[in-house]
Coordinates of C-alpha atoms and ligand atoms in Angstrom, one line a residue:
Chain A
X25 CA 81.6 130.4 90.9
X26 CA 78.2 129.6 92.9
X27 CA 76.0 132.2 93.5
X28 CA 74.3 131.8 96.6
X29 CA 70.9 132.8 98.5
X30 CA 71.9 133.7 102.5
X31 CA 68.2 133.3 103.6
X32 CA 69.4 135.4 106.7
X33 CA 70.9 138.2 104.8
X34 CA 68.3 138.0 102.1
X35 CA 71.6 138.8 99.4
X36 CA 72.9 136.5 96.8
X37 CA 76.7 135.9 97.2
X38 CA 79.5 135.1 96.1
X39 CA 80.5 131.3 96.9
X40 CA 84.0 132.3 98.2
X41 CA 81.5 133.8 101.4
X42 CA 80.4 130.2 102.2
X43 CA 81.5 126.9 103.2
X44 CA 79.8 123.8 102.6
X45 CA 78.4 121.9 105.6
X46 CA 77.2 118.1 104.2
X47 CA 74.0 116.3 103.8
X48 CA 71.1 118.4 105.7
X49 CA 68.2 117.0 107.6
X50 CA 70.5 113.7 109.8
X51 CA 69.2 114.0 113.4
X52 CA 71.1 113.5 116.0
X53 CA 69.6 110.6 118.3
X54 CA 67.9 112.1 121.7
X55 CA 69.2 109.6 123.5
X56 CA 72.4 108.7 122.2
X57 CA 73.5 105.6 124.3
X58 CA 70.1 103.8 122.7
X59 CA 71.4 103.6 119.5
X60 CA 72.8 100.3 117.8
X61 CA 76.3 100.1 115.5
X62 CA 74.0 100.3 112.5
X63 CA 72.2 103.5 113.5
X64 CA 75.5 105.0 114.3
X65 CA 77.0 103.9 111.3
X66 CA 74.2 105.5 109.4
X67 CA 73.7 108.7 111.5
X68 CA 77.7 109.1 111.3
X69 CA 78.7 108.0 107.7
X70 CA 76.1 106.4 105.4
X71 CA 75.2 109.5 102.8
X72 CA 72.5 109.9 100.5
X73 CA 75.4 111.2 98.0
X74 CA 72.4 111.8 95.6
X75 CA 72.8 112.9 91.8
X76 CA 70.0 115.5 91.5
X77 CA 68.2 117.5 93.9
X78 CA 70.5 117.4 96.9
X79 CA 69.4 119.0 100.6
X80 CA 72.8 120.3 102.1
X81 CA 74.1 122.6 104.5
X82 CA 76.1 125.9 103.9
X83 CA 77.4 128.0 106.4
X84 CA 77.7 132.4 105.4
X85 CA 81.2 131.8 106.9
X86 CA 82.0 135.4 105.8
X87 CA 78.9 136.8 106.4
X88 CA 76.6 136.4 109.2
X89 CA 78.2 133.3 110.0
X90 CA 75.0 131.5 110.5
X91 CA 74.1 127.8 108.7
X92 CA 71.1 127.4 106.9
X93 CA 69.9 124.4 104.3
X94 CA 69.8 124.1 100.5
X95 CA 68.2 122.6 98.0
X96 CA 70.8 122.0 94.9
X97 CA 70.4 120.3 91.9
X98 CA 74.2 118.1 91.7
X99 CA 74.1 117.9 88.1
X100 CA 73.8 121.0 87.3
X101 CA 74.9 122.5 90.8
X102 CA 72.0 124.9 90.2
X103 CA 70.3 125.9 93.8
X104 CA 66.5 125.2 93.8
X105 CA 66.1 126.6 96.6
X106 CA 67.6 128.0 100.0
X107 CA 65.8 128.1 103.6
X108 CA 66.8 128.7 107.6
X109 CA 68.0 126.3 109.5
X110 CA 65.0 124.2 111.5
X111 CA 62.8 124.8 108.3
X112 CA 60.5 121.8 107.2
X113 CA 62.4 120.0 104.5
X114 CA 60.5 121.6 101.0
X115 CA 58.8 119.7 98.9
X116 CA 60.9 118.8 95.7
X117 CA 57.5 118.9 93.3
X118 CA 56.8 122.9 94.5
X119 CA 60.3 123.6 93.4
X120 CA 60.9 125.7 90.2
X121 CA 64.6 125.8 88.9
X122 CA 66.3 128.8 89.5
X123 CA 64.0 129.9 92.4
X124 CA 65.4 131.1 95.5
Chain B
X125 CA 96.4 90.4 69.1
X126 CA 99.7 91.7 67.8
X127 CA 102.6 91.5 70.6
X128 CA 104.9 94.7 70.3
X129 CA 108.1 93.8 70.2
X130 CA 110.7 95.1 67.9
X131 CA 110.2 92.9 65.0
X132 CA 106.8 93.9 64.8
X133 CA 107.3 97.6 65.3
X134 CA 110.0 97.5 61.9
X135 CA 107.9 95.4 59.9
X136 CA 105.1 97.8 60.7
X137 CA 107.0 100.9 60.3
X138 CA 107.9 99.3 56.8
X139 CA 104.5 99.5 55.8
X140 CA 103.4 102.7 56.7
X141 CA 101.6 101.7 60.1
X142 CA 98.5 100.8 58.1
X143 CA 98.8 97.1 59.0
X144 CA 98.1 97.2 62.8
X145 CA 94.8 94.8 64.1
X146 CA 92.7 96.9 66.2
X147 CA 93.8 96.0 69.9
X148 CA 90.6 95.0 71.0
X149 CA 86.8 94.6 69.5
X150 CA 84.1 96.8 70.4
X151 CA 81.9 94.1 72.0
X152 CA 78.3 93.2 72.0
X153 CA 76.6 92.0 75.3
X154 CA 75.9 88.3 75.4
X155 CA 73.0 86.6 77.7
X156 CA 75.0 86.1 80.4
X157 CA 78.4 86.1 82.0
X158 CA 80.0 84.6 85.0
X159 CA 81.4 88.3 86.2
X160 CA 80.3 91.6 84.9
X161 CA 81.9 94.4 86.2
X162 CA 80.2 97.8 86.0
X163 CA 83.2 100.5 85.0
X164 CA 86.0 100.4 82.5
X165 CA 88.5 102.8 84.0
X166 CA 91.8 101.4 84.9
X167 CA 90.4 99.5 88.5
X168 CA 87.5 97.7 86.4
X169 CA 89.7 97.0 83.5
X170 CA 92.6 95.4 85.8
X171 CA 90.5 93.4 88.3
X172 CA 89.0 91.9 84.5
X173 CA 92.3 91.6 83.7
X174 CA 93.7 90.1 86.4
X175 CA 90.5 87.5 86.9
X176 CA 91.7 86.3 83.6
X177 CA 95.2 85.4 84.1
X178 CA 95.3 84.4 87.5
X179 CA 91.9 83.2 88.0
X180 CA 90.9 81.1 84.9
X181 CA 87.5 83.1 84.8
X182 CA 87.6 84.7 81.3
X183 CA 83.5 84.5 80.6
X184 CA 83.5 88.4 81.8
X185 CA 81.6 91.7 80.7
X186 CA 83.1 94.9 81.6
X187 CA 80.3 97.5 80.9
X188 CA 81.0 101.5 80.6
X189 CA 78.3 103.9 80.3
X190 CA 81.4 106.2 78.2
X191 CA 84.4 105.2 76.9
X192 CA 86.6 103.0 78.3
X193 CA 89.4 105.4 80.3
X194 CA 87.7 108.1 79.8
X195 CA 86.4 108.7 83.8
X196 CA 89.0 109.7 86.2
X197 CA 91.5 107.2 85.0
X198 CA 91.8 109.6 81.8
X199 CA 91.6 112.7 84.3
X200 CA 94.4 112.3 86.9
X201 CA 97.4 113.8 87.5
X202 CA 99.4 110.4 87.5
X203 CA 101.0 110.6 91.0
X204 CA 101.9 107.3 92.2
X205 CA 103.3 106.8 95.7
X206 CA 103.0 104.8 98.2
X207 CA 104.1 106.6 101.7
X208 CA 100.7 106.3 103.8
X209 CA 100.8 106.4 107.5
X210 CA 98.9 102.9 108.5
X211 CA 100.2 99.7 108.2
X212 CA 97.4 98.6 106.0
X213 CA 97.6 101.7 103.5
X214 CA 101.4 101.1 103.2
X215 CA 100.7 97.7 102.5
X216 CA 98.1 98.3 99.9
X217 CA 100.0 100.9 98.0
X218 CA 103.1 99.5 98.0
X219 CA 101.7 95.8 97.0
X220 CA 100.7 98.4 93.8
X221 CA 104.1 100.1 93.6
X222 CA 105.6 96.6 93.3
X223 CA 103.5 95.8 90.8
X224 CA 103.6 99.5 88.6
X225 CA 107.6 98.9 88.4
X226 CA 107.1 96.1 85.6
X227 CA 103.7 96.8 84.6
X228 CA 104.7 97.6 81.3
X229 CA 106.6 94.0 80.5
X230 CA 103.6 92.3 82.3
X231 CA 101.2 93.8 79.9
X232 CA 103.4 94.1 76.9
X233 CA 102.5 97.5 76.6
X234 CA 104.3 100.7 77.6
X235 CA 103.0 102.3 80.8
X236 CA 105.8 105.2 80.4
X237 CA 106.3 104.5 84.1
X238 CA 108.6 106.9 85.6
X239 CA 110.0 106.7 89.1
X240 CA 111.3 110.3 89.2
X241 CA 110.7 110.8 93.0
X242 CA 107.8 112.5 94.9
X243 CA 108.7 115.5 97.1
X244 CA 106.3 116.6 99.6
X245 CA 106.8 119.8 101.3
X246 CA 106.6 120.9 104.4
X247 CA 105.8 124.7 105.3
X248 CA 105.2 124.9 108.8
X249 CA 106.5 123.3 112.2
X250 CA 103.0 120.9 111.9
X251 CA 104.4 119.5 108.2
X252 CA 107.4 119.1 109.7
X253 CA 106.7 117.0 112.3
X254 CA 103.3 115.4 110.7
X255 CA 106.1 114.3 107.9
X256 CA 108.7 113.2 109.9
X257 CA 106.7 111.0 111.8
X258 CA 105.2 109.4 108.3
X259 CA 109.1 108.8 106.8
X260 CA 109.6 106.8 110.4
X261 CA 106.6 104.9 110.2
X262 CA 107.0 103.9 106.5
X263 CA 110.3 102.8 107.4
X264 CA 109.2 100.3 109.8
X265 CA 106.8 99.4 107.3
X266 CA 109.3 98.9 104.7
X267 CA 108.4 101.6 102.6
X268 CA 110.8 103.6 100.9
X269 CA 110.6 107.5 102.3
X270 CA 113.5 110.0 103.7
X271 CA 113.5 113.4 105.0
X272 CA 115.3 116.3 102.5
X273 CA 116.2 119.6 104.5
X274 CA 116.1 122.6 102.4
X275 CA 118.5 122.6 100.8
X276 CA 118.1 118.8 99.7
X277 CA 114.8 119.9 98.2
X278 CA 116.2 122.4 96.2
X279 CA 119.0 119.9 94.9
X280 CA 116.5 117.7 94.0
X281 CA 113.6 120.4 92.7
X282 CA 115.8 123.2 91.5
X283 CA 112.9 125.4 90.1
X284 CA 111.5 125.6 94.2
X285 CA 111.8 128.7 95.7
X286 CA 113.8 128.1 99.5
X287 CA 113.9 132.1 99.9
X288 CA 113.4 132.2 103.8
X289 CA 111.1 135.1 103.0
X290 CA 108.8 133.0 100.8
X291 CA 105.0 133.1 101.4
X292 CA 105.0 129.4 102.0
X293 CA 108.6 129.0 103.1
X294 CA 110.3 125.4 102.7
X295 CA 111.0 123.8 106.0
X296 CA 112.4 120.4 104.2
X297 CA 110.3 117.7 102.4
X298 CA 109.7 113.8 102.4
X299 CA 110.6 112.6 99.2
X300 CA 109.7 108.7 98.1
X301 CA 112.4 107.8 95.6
X302 CA 110.8 104.9 94.4
X303 CA 107.6 107.1 93.6
X304 CA 106.6 109.0 90.3
X305 CA 104.4 109.0 87.5
X306 CA 102.7 107.1 84.8
X307 CA 100.7 107.4 81.2
X308 CA 97.2 107.1 82.6
X309 CA 95.5 106.3 79.1
X310 CA 98.1 103.9 78.5
X311 CA 96.9 102.0 81.8
X312 CA 93.7 101.9 80.8
X313 CA 94.6 100.3 77.2
X314 CA 97.1 98.1 78.3
X315 CA 94.8 96.3 80.7
X316 CA 91.8 96.3 78.1
X317 CA 94.3 94.6 75.6
X318 CA 95.4 92.5 77.9
X319 CA 91.9 91.3 79.0
X320 CA 90.1 91.5 75.4
X321 CA 93.1 88.9 74.3
X322 CA 91.7 86.6 76.7
X323 CA 88.5 86.9 75.6
X324 CA 86.6 89.5 78.0
X325 CA 83.8 91.7 76.2
X326 CA 84.8 95.3 76.4
X327 CA 81.0 96.9 76.0
X328 CA 81.3 100.4 75.9
X329 CA 78.7 103.4 75.5
X330 CA 76.1 101.0 77.7
X331 CA 75.1 102.6 81.1
X332 CA 74.1 100.7 83.7
X333 CA 70.9 101.3 84.8
X334 CA 70.1 98.9 87.6
X335 CA 71.8 95.7 89.7
X336 CA 68.9 93.0 89.4
X337 CA 68.3 90.7 92.1
X338 CA 66.7 87.5 92.7
X339 CA 63.9 86.3 95.3
X340 CA 66.5 85.1 97.3
X341 CA 68.6 88.4 97.5
X342 CA 71.8 87.3 95.6
X343 CA 72.5 89.2 92.5
X344 CA 71.0 88.4 89.5
X345 CA 72.6 90.4 86.7
X346 CA 72.0 94.2 85.3
X347 CA 69.8 96.0 83.8
X348 CA 71.7 98.6 80.7
X349 CA 71.3 100.6 78.2
X350 CA 71.1 97.8 75.8
X351 CA 68.9 95.6 78.1
X352 CA 69.2 93.1 80.5
X353 CA 72.4 90.6 80.9
X354 CA 72.5 87.8 83.4
X355 CA 75.3 87.2 85.4
X356 CA 76.8 84.9 88.3
X357 CA 78.6 88.1 90.0
X358 CA 78.6 91.6 89.7
X359 CA 81.5 93.7 90.7
X360 CA 80.8 97.4 90.6
X361 CA 84.0 99.7 90.2
X362 CA 82.4 103.0 88.9
X363 CA 84.2 105.8 91.1
X364 CA 82.6 108.9 91.5
X365 CA 78.8 107.2 90.7
X366 CA 79.2 104.2 92.6
X367 CA 76.4 105.7 95.5
X368 CA 74.1 105.7 92.4
X369 CA 74.5 102.4 90.7
X370 CA 74.8 100.8 94.0
X371 CA 71.6 102.5 95.3
X372 CA 70.0 100.3 92.9
X373 CA 70.8 97.0 94.8
X374 CA 69.8 98.5 98.1
X375 CA 73.1 98.6 99.3
X376 CA 73.8 102.7 101.0
X377 CA 77.6 103.2 101.2
X378 CA 79.6 105.6 103.1
X379 CA 80.2 107.7 100.0
X380 CA 79.9 111.9 98.6
X381 CA 80.9 112.8 95.4
X382 CA 83.2 115.5 95.1
X383 CA 84.6 117.3 91.7
X384 CA 88.3 117.2 91.8
X385 CA 90.0 119.6 88.9
X386 CA 93.5 119.7 86.9
X387 CA 95.0 121.6 85.0
X388 CA 97.9 121.9 82.4
X389 CA 100.2 124.5 81.1
X390 CA 101.8 124.8 77.1
X391 CA 104.2 122.2 76.6
X392 CA 107.6 123.8 77.2
X393 CA 111.4 121.5 77.6
X394 CA 112.1 119.8 80.6
X395 CA 112.2 121.9 83.3
X396 CA 111.2 119.9 86.4
X397 CA 112.6 116.6 86.9
X398 CA 110.2 115.2 89.8
X399 CA 107.2 115.5 91.5
X400 CA 106.2 117.6 94.0
X401 CA 103.0 117.9 96.1
X402 CA 102.2 120.7 98.7
X403 CA 99.3 119.5 100.8
X404 CA 99.5 122.9 103.1
X405 CA 98.6 124.8 99.8
X406 CA 96.8 122.0 98.3
X407 CA 98.8 122.1 95.1
X408 CA 100.6 119.6 93.4
X409 CA 103.2 119.9 90.2
X410 CA 104.9 117.6 87.5
X411 CA 105.9 117.8 83.5
X412 CA 104.3 115.3 81.2
X413 CA 106.7 114.0 78.4
X414 CA 105.4 116.2 76.2
X415 CA 106.2 119.0 78.1
X416 CA 103.1 120.4 79.5
X417 CA 103.2 121.5 83.3
X418 CA 100.5 119.1 85.2
X419 CA 98.8 120.9 87.8
X420 CA 96.6 119.6 90.5
X421 CA 94.4 120.6 93.0
X422 CA 92.1 119.7 96.2
X423 CA 88.0 118.9 95.4
X424 CA 85.9 121.7 95.3
X425 CA 84.0 121.6 98.6
X426 CA 80.5 120.9 97.4
X427 CA 79.4 117.7 96.7
X428 CA 78.4 117.3 92.7
X429 CA 78.5 115.2 89.7
X430 CA 78.8 118.3 87.0
X431 CA 82.3 117.0 86.0
X432 CA 83.4 120.5 86.0
X433 CA 84.2 122.5 89.5
X434 CA 84.8 126.0 90.1
X435 CA 87.0 128.6 89.2
X436 CA 88.1 130.0 92.7
X437 CA 89.5 126.7 93.5
X438 CA 92.4 126.8 90.0
X439 CA 92.6 130.6 91.1
X440 CA 93.9 129.3 94.5
X441 CA 96.2 126.7 92.8
X442 CA 98.0 128.5 90.6
X443 CA 98.3 131.0 93.0
X444 CA 100.0 128.6 95.4
X445 CA 102.0 127.3 92.4
X446 CA 103.7 130.5 91.1
X447 CA 104.4 131.2 95.3
X448 CA 106.4 127.6 95.2
X449 CA 107.6 128.4 91.9
X450 CA 108.2 131.9 91.0
X451 CA 110.0 130.4 87.7
X452 CA 106.5 129.8 86.4
X453 CA 104.4 132.9 86.7
X454 CA 104.3 133.9 82.9
X455 CA 103.4 130.3 81.7
X456 CA 100.3 130.0 79.8
X457 CA 97.7 127.4 81.2
X458 CA 96.3 125.3 78.2
X459 CA 93.1 123.8 79.5
X460 CA 91.4 122.3 82.9
X461 CA 89.1 119.4 83.4
X462 CA 87.4 117.9 86.7
X463 CA 86.2 114.2 87.4
X464 CA 84.1 112.8 89.9
X465 CA 85.8 111.4 92.7
X466 CA 84.2 109.3 95.4
X467 CA 85.2 109.9 99.1
X468 CA 85.0 108.1 102.2
X469 CA 85.1 109.6 105.6
X470 CA 88.7 108.2 106.5
X471 CA 89.8 109.1 103.0
X472 CA 90.8 105.2 102.7
X473 CA 89.3 102.9 99.8
X474 CA 86.4 99.8 100.2
X475 CA 87.5 96.6 98.1
X476 CA 84.7 94.3 99.7
X477 CA 81.9 91.7 99.5
X478 CA 78.8 93.4 100.1
X479 CA 75.4 92.5 102.4
X480 CA 74.2 91.3 98.6
X481 CA 75.4 87.8 97.7
X482 CA 77.3 88.2 94.7
X483 CA 78.0 91.6 94.3
X484 CA 81.5 93.1 95.1
X485 CA 82.5 96.9 95.5
X486 CA 85.6 98.7 94.7
X487 CA 85.5 102.4 95.7
X488 CA 86.1 105.1 97.7
X489 CA 89.8 106.0 96.3
X490 CA 88.8 109.8 95.9
X491 CA 91.4 111.5 95.1
X492 CA 94.2 109.4 94.9
X493 CA 93.4 105.7 93.3
X494 CA 95.4 106.3 90.2
X495 CA 98.4 105.1 92.0
X496 CA 96.3 102.0 93.7
X497 CA 95.6 100.7 90.4
X498 CA 97.2 97.2 89.8
X499 CA 97.1 96.6 93.3
X500 CA 93.6 97.4 94.0
X501 CA 92.4 95.4 90.7
X502 CA 94.5 92.8 91.7
X503 CA 93.3 91.9 95.2
X504 CA 89.7 92.7 93.8
X505 CA 90.2 90.1 91.3
X506 CA 90.9 87.9 94.2
X507 CA 87.7 88.8 95.9
X508 CA 85.7 88.2 93.3
X509 CA 87.4 85.2 92.2
X510 CA 87.5 83.5 95.8
X511 CA 84.3 85.4 97.5
X512 CA 87.0 86.4 99.9
X513 CA 89.1 89.0 100.3
X514 CA 92.9 88.9 99.8
X515 CA 95.1 89.8 103.4
X516 CA 96.1 93.0 102.0
X517 CA 92.2 94.3 101.4
X518 CA 90.9 92.5 104.2
X519 CA 91.0 95.9 106.4
X520 CA 89.6 97.3 103.5
X521 CA 86.0 96.4 104.6
X522 CA 82.5 98.4 104.3
X523 CA 82.3 97.0 107.4
X524 CA 84.9 98.9 109.5
X525 CA 81.9 102.1 108.9
X526 CA 79.5 99.8 111.6
X527 CA 82.6 98.1 113.8
X528 CA 84.5 101.3 113.7
X529 CA 88.2 100.1 112.6
X530 CA 88.6 103.2 110.5
X531 CA 91.6 103.5 108.1
X532 CA 91.9 107.3 109.2
X533 CA 94.2 108.5 106.9
X534 CA 92.3 111.4 106.8
X535 CA 93.5 112.3 110.5
X536 CA 96.8 111.2 109.0
X537 CA 96.5 114.2 106.9
X538 CA 97.2 112.1 103.8
X539 CA 94.6 114.8 102.3
X540 CA 96.1 114.1 98.8
X541 CA 97.1 112.5 95.9
Ligands
FAD102 C1 91.9 115.9 88.3 C2 92.0 114.1 88.9 C3 93.0 114.5 89.5 C4 93.7 112.9 90.4 N1 95.1 112.9 90.4 C5 95.4 111.6 91.3 C6 96.9 111.1 91.1 O1 97.7 112.3 91.2 N2 97.1 110.2 92.3 C7 96.6 109.1 92.1 O2 96.8 108.3 92.6 N3 94.8 109.4 91.8 C8 94.5 110.5 91.3 N4 93.6 111.1 90.9 C9 92.0 109.6 91.3 C10 92.1 109.0 90.9 O3 92.0 109.1 89.3 C11 90.9 107.5 90.8 O4 91.0 107.3 92.2 C12 91.8 106.4 89.9 O5 91.7 106.9 88.8 C13 89.8 105.7 89.7 O6 90.1 104.9 89.2 P1 88.6 103.8 88.5 O7 89.0 102.6 87.6 O8 88.3 103.6 89.8 O9 87.5 105.2 88.1 P2 87.4 105.4 86.3 O10 88.6 105.7 85.9 O11 86.6 106.9 86.9 O12 86.2 104.1 86.1 C14 85.1 104.5 86.4 C15 84.0 103.8 85.3 O13 82.8 103.9 85.9 C16 81.9 104.1 84.5 N5 80.8 104.2 85.5 C17 80.1 104.9 86.1 N6 79.0 104.3 86.4 C18 78.4 103.9 85.4 C19 77.4 103.0 84.8 N7 75.7 103.5 85.2 N8 77.5 102.6 84.2 C20 78.3 102.0 83.8 N9 79.6 102.2 83.7 C21 79.3 103.3 84.5 C22 82.7 105.5 84.5 O14 82.1 106.0 83.2 C23 84.5 105.4 84.2 O15 84.5 105.4 83.0 C24 92.9 112.2 90.6 C25 91.6 112.2 89.8 C26 91.3 113.6 89.5 C27 89.6 113.7 89.1
ZN103 ZN1 74.0 135.5 106.0

């Protein structure tokens, strides 16, 4: 079972309280009707599917209910960090293994 | 290659089974091939086999980072069925089920295909409506599938708990009689042996680290743990690792890789005559010829390449199984494992040309590609050989995510294997 740190509740809790919500930092276009088919494909369907540190969203479903972001290594399943939604993408180099 | 027949079995039995020749050589790479297939799972090996037998192409290497059949082919719960909702899927999976019928004879290798029937349980009104819709749609497509009442389900599968007070009441089920199981390893071994006998090199323990392209953009070959290998065509069939491999050729795909787990019990005498699936509770069960109960679940919720998966899912699955089959609640489970499955947004596969000339991809089989092995391999080989899709796989392009012509089995609630 993963242990996940909710940046809002500031607690590290079992995975069962959380739901996974896919890749993070995918921004919906300001003006959707301006988008080409290629851009829609990219936005809706194409995913990084990284083997290694992955920027992703989680929701503290059975807690505060809020969405937040995380960087998790998809090979070890270890969380490198979690941070509030809307915060800038943390720099990978500055993240050390196991940090919360 | 020694052909298996009554005479060769008897002859080798008399000499203590010590004189069998190896079934395929452990090949080392040549400098150049007509076709390199990345991934020696059932799909990749099968594609090599059909390229050799049906398209006269034998200068082929199938390259795997591990041992052949060590990916999802050797990790799945072996459920075979074709009762998918949409016309495109029905044609593709039924093509595979047709090929399964005499695959053992075709390969001269016993893949132990057993059409013991697959029963999908309906636990609520929505299930009933959705499965009946599947039954009607399947019948229009000539695909075997029929509706069973609660009592008929019990008759078909006696260990089932049909008490009206059950936590998951059985309100009926959809039975595909022609569906069943096969021996997963034997499928990989049979195709490997058949392909190798026709000159295909199977190169194991050799990761493909990058796909190289020529100045004009076309494919040049692959970079591997054993050096660069030139190829006229490269065909990727790497299941959960497809995104990673294709990214090196600059092709980004609509895939996410999730762990999918399964487990087996201690072996017991024959008790379970068919395959039962329950989409609502995400649990699947059958009994292997060794006697183990083979139990599968849904994917973990997060993407991962860890090939492990979490215990909460196993707990959930076993809890559901013991509710539906209380007879098993004191069985001991022996081991559990996971494979990494590549999932597309519409839950349908991709067997397709790519934007890179000479590069082909077969992926997106997610939680349910074992059943498709012969059909996927056959149509993938066609696509590689002719540089155009077979009519059966023509709708399964990468392009559909741009055009919007999805094959939306996800929405059709075919969440399962
Ligand atoms: C637990 C579990 C249960 C399942 N149950 C069912 C079921 O009941 N019914 C069903 O139909 N399907 C089921 N599936 C899905 C099914 O197993 C797969 O869809 C199918 O086996 C895929 O076959 P494949 O040959 O494409 O992939 P694989 O057998 O995974 O082959 C891909 C190969 O590519 C190799 N590879 C990857 N990257 C590289 C690289 N860089 N270089 C070289 N080689 C590489 C891997 O080592 C692997 O051997 C299940 C899967 C799992 C994990
Ligand atoms: Zn919280």
